[in-house]
mmCIF file of C-alpha atoms in Angstrom:
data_model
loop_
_atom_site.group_PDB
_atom_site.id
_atom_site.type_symbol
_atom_site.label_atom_id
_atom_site.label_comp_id
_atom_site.label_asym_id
_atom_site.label_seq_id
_atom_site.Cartn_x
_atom_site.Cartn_y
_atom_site.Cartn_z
ATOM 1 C CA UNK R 35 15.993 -3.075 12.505
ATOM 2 C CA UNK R 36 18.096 -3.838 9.463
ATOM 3 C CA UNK R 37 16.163 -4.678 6.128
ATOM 4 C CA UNK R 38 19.597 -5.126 4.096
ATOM 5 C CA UNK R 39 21.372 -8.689 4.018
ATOM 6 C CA UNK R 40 24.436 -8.695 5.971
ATOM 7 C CA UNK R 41 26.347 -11.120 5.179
ATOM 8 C CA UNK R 42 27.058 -13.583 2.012
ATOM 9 C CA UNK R 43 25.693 -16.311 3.322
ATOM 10 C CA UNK R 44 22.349 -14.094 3.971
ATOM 11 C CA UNK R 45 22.307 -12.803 0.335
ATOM 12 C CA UNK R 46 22.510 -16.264 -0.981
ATOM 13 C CA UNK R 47 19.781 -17.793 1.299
ATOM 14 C CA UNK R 48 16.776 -15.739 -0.747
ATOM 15 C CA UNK R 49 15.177 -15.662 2.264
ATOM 16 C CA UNK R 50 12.372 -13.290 2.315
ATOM 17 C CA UNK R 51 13.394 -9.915 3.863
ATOM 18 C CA UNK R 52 11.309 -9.035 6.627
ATOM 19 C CA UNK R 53 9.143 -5.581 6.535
ATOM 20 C CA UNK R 54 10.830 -2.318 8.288
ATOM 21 C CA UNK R 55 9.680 -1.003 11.221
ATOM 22 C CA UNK R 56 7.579 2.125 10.256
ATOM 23 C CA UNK R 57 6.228 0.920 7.390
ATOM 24 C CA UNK R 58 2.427 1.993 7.085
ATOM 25 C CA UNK R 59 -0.259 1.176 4.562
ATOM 26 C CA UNK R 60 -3.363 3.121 3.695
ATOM 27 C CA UNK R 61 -6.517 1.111 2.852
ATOM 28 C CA UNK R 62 -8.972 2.803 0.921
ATOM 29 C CA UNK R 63 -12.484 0.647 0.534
ATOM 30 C CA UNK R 64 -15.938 0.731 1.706
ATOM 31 C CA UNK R 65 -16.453 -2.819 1.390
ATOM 32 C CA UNK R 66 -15.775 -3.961 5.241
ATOM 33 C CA UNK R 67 -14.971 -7.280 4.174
ATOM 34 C CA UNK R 68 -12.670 -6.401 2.188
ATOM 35 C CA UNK R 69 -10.958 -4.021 4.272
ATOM 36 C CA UNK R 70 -10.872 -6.110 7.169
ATOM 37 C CA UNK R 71 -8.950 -8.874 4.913
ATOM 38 C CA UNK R 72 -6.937 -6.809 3.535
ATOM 39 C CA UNK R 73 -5.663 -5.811 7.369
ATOM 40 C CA UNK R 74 -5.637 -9.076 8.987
ATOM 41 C CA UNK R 75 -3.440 -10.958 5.691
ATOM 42 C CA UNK R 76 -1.071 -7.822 5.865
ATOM 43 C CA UNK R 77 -1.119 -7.338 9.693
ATOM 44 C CA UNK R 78 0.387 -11.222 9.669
ATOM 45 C CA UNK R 79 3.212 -9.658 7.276
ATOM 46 C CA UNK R 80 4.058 -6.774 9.493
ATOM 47 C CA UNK R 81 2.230 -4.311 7.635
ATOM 48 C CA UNK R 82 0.770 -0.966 10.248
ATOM 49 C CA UNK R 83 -2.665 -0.413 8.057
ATOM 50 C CA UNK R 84 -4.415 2.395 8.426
ATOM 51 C CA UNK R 85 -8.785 2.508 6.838
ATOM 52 C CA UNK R 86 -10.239 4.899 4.923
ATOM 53 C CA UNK R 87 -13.708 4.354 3.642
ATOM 54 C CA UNK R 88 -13.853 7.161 1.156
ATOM 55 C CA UNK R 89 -11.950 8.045 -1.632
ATOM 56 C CA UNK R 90 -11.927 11.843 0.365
ATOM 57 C CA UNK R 91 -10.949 10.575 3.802
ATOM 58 C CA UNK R 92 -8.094 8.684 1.893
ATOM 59 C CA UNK R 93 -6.607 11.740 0.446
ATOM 60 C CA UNK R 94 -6.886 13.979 3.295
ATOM 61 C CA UNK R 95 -4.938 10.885 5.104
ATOM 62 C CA UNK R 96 -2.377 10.414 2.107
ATOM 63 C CA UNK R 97 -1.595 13.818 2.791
ATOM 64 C CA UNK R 98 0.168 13.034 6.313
ATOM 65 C CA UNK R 99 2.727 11.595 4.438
ATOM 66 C CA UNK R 100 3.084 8.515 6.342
ATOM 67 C CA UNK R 101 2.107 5.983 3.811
ATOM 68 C CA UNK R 102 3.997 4.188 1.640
ATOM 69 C CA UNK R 103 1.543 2.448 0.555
ATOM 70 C CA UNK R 104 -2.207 2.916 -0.329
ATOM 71 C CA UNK R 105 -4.182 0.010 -1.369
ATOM 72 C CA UNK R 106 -6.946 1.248 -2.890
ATOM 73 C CA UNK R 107 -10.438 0.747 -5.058
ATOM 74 C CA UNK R 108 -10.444 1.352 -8.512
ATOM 75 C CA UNK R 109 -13.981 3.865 -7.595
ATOM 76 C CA UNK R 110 -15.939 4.798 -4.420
ATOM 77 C CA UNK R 111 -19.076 6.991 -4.294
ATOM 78 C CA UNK R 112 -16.807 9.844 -4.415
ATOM 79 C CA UNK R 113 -14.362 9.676 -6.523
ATOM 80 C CA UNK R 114 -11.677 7.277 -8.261
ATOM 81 C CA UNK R 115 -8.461 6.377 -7.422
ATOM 82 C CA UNK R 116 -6.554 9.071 -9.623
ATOM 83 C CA UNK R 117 -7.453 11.279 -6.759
ATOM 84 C CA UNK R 118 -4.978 9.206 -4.595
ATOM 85 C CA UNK R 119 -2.301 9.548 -7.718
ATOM 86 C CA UNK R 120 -3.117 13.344 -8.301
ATOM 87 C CA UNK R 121 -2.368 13.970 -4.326
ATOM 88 C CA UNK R 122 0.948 11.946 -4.446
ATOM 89 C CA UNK R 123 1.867 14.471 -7.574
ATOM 90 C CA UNK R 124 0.919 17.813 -6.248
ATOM 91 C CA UNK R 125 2.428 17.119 -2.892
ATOM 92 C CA UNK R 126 5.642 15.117 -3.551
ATOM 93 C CA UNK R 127 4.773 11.938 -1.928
ATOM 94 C CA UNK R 128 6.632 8.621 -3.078
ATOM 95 C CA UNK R 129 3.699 6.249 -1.853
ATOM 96 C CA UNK R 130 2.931 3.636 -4.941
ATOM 97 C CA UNK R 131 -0.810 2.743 -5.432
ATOM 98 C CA UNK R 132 -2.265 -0.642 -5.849
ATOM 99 C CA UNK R 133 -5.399 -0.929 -6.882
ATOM 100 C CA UNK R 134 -8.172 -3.982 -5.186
ATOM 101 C CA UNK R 135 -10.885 -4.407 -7.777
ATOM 102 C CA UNK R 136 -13.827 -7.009 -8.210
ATOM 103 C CA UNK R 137 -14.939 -5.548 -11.378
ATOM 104 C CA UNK R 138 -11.708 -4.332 -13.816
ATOM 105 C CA UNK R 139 -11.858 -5.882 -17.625
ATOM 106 C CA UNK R 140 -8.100 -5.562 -19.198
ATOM 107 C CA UNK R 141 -8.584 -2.324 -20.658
ATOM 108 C CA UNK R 142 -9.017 -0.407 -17.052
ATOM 109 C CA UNK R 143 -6.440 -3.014 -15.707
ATOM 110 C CA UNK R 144 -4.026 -1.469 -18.736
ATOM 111 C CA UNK R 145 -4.910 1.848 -18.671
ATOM 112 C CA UNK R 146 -4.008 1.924 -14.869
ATOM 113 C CA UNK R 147 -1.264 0.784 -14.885
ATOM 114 C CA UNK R 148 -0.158 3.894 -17.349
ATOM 115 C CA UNK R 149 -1.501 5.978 -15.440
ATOM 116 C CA UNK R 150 0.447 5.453 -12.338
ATOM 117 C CA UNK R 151 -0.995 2.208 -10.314
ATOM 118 C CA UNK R 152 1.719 0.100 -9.082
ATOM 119 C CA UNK R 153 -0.419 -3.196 -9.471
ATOM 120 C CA UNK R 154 -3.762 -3.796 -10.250
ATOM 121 C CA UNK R 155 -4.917 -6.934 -7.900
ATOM 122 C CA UNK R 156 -8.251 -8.999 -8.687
ATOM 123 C CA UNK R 157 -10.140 -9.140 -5.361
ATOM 124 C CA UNK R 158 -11.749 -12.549 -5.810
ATOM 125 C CA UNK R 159 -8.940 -14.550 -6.815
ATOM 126 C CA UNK R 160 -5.526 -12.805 -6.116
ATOM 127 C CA UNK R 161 -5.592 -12.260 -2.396
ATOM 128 C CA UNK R 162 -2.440 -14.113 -1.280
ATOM 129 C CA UNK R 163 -0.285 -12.028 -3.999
ATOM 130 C CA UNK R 164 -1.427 -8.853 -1.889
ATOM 131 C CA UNK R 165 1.387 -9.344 0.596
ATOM 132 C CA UNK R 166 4.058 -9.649 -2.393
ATOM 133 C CA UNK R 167 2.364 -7.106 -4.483
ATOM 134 C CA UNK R 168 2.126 -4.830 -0.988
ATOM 135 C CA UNK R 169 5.964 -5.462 0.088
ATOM 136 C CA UNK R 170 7.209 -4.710 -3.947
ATOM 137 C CA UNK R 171 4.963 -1.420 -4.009
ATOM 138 C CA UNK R 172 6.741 -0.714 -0.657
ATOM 139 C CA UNK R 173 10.169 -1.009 -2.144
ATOM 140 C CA UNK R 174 9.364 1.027 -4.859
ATOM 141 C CA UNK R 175 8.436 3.952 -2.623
ATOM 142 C CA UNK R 176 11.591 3.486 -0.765
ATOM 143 C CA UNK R 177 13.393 4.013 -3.869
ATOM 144 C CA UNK R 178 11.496 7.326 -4.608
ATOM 145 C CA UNK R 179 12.553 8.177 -1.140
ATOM 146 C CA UNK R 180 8.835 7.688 0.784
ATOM 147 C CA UNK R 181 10.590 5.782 4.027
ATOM 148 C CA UNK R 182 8.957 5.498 6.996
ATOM 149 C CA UNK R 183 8.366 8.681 8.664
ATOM 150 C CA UNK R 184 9.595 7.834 12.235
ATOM 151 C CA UNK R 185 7.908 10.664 14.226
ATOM 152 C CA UNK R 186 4.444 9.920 12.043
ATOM 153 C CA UNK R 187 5.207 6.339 12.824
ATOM 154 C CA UNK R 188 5.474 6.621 17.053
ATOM 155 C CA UNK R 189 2.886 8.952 18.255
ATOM 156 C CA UNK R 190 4.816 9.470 21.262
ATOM 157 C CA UNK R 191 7.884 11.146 19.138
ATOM 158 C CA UNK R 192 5.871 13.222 17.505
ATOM 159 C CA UNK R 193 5.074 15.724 20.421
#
């Protein structure tokens, strides 16, 4: 499946390119509401979503390497999100981070975004800009080289 325009006519449309096969996202929330709003708005994109309900269990699957995405809490029982950035650094993973917070004042908002977040999304009042926040963040890691892993993406290739 081709993600790239083809054509003039294509280019000039605006249309809204479509998301690549492949493409996985990593949920990291122990709120099930959340997380099961989060899947359903992005599984009508596209988007393969993956849950983790710990901040630990979302590492240890960051580390696969199949993500290009983690959507994430700000702070779990176990840990904060920085975890998530700290594993992308020591490994060499391109997957961008955007954080899902119901309680984030301007300051933490700011000071993640330094720090390495892609976005920072309210929960109560910014879900539809998930999808476009999700699909930029995407884009990103494609630049930084984090494309879908096609064997991690298939099961069956990956014997």
């Amino acid at each position: 499946m081709s993600v790239i325009p083809h054509t003039e006519k294509e280019i000039r449309s605006g249309s809204p390119l479509k998301v690549p096969e492949g493409a996985r996202i990593l949920i990291v929330c122990d709120d099930n509401r959340d997380t099961e709003r989060l899947k359903t708005i992005l599984r009508e994109e596209g988007f393969l979503s993956e849950c983790a309900r710990s901040i630990t269990s979302g590492c240890e699957a960051a580390k696969s390497g199949r993500f290009q995405v983690v959507l994430s809490a700000p702070s779990l029982a176990d840990g904060t999100w920085r975890r998530l950035a700290d594993i992308a650094n020591h490994y060499g993973l391109g997957y961008e981070i955007v954080l899902w917070a119901r309680n984030f004042d301007l300051h933490d908002w700011g000071a993640a975004l330094e720090e390495g977040a892609f976005d920072v999304l309210d929960a109560m009042c910014e879900q539809p800009k998930a999808v476009e926040a999700t699909k930029g963040a995407l884009w990103a890691a494609y630049l930084k080289g984090a494309g879908p892993n096609q064997r991690a993406a298939i099961p069956w290739k990956a014997a």
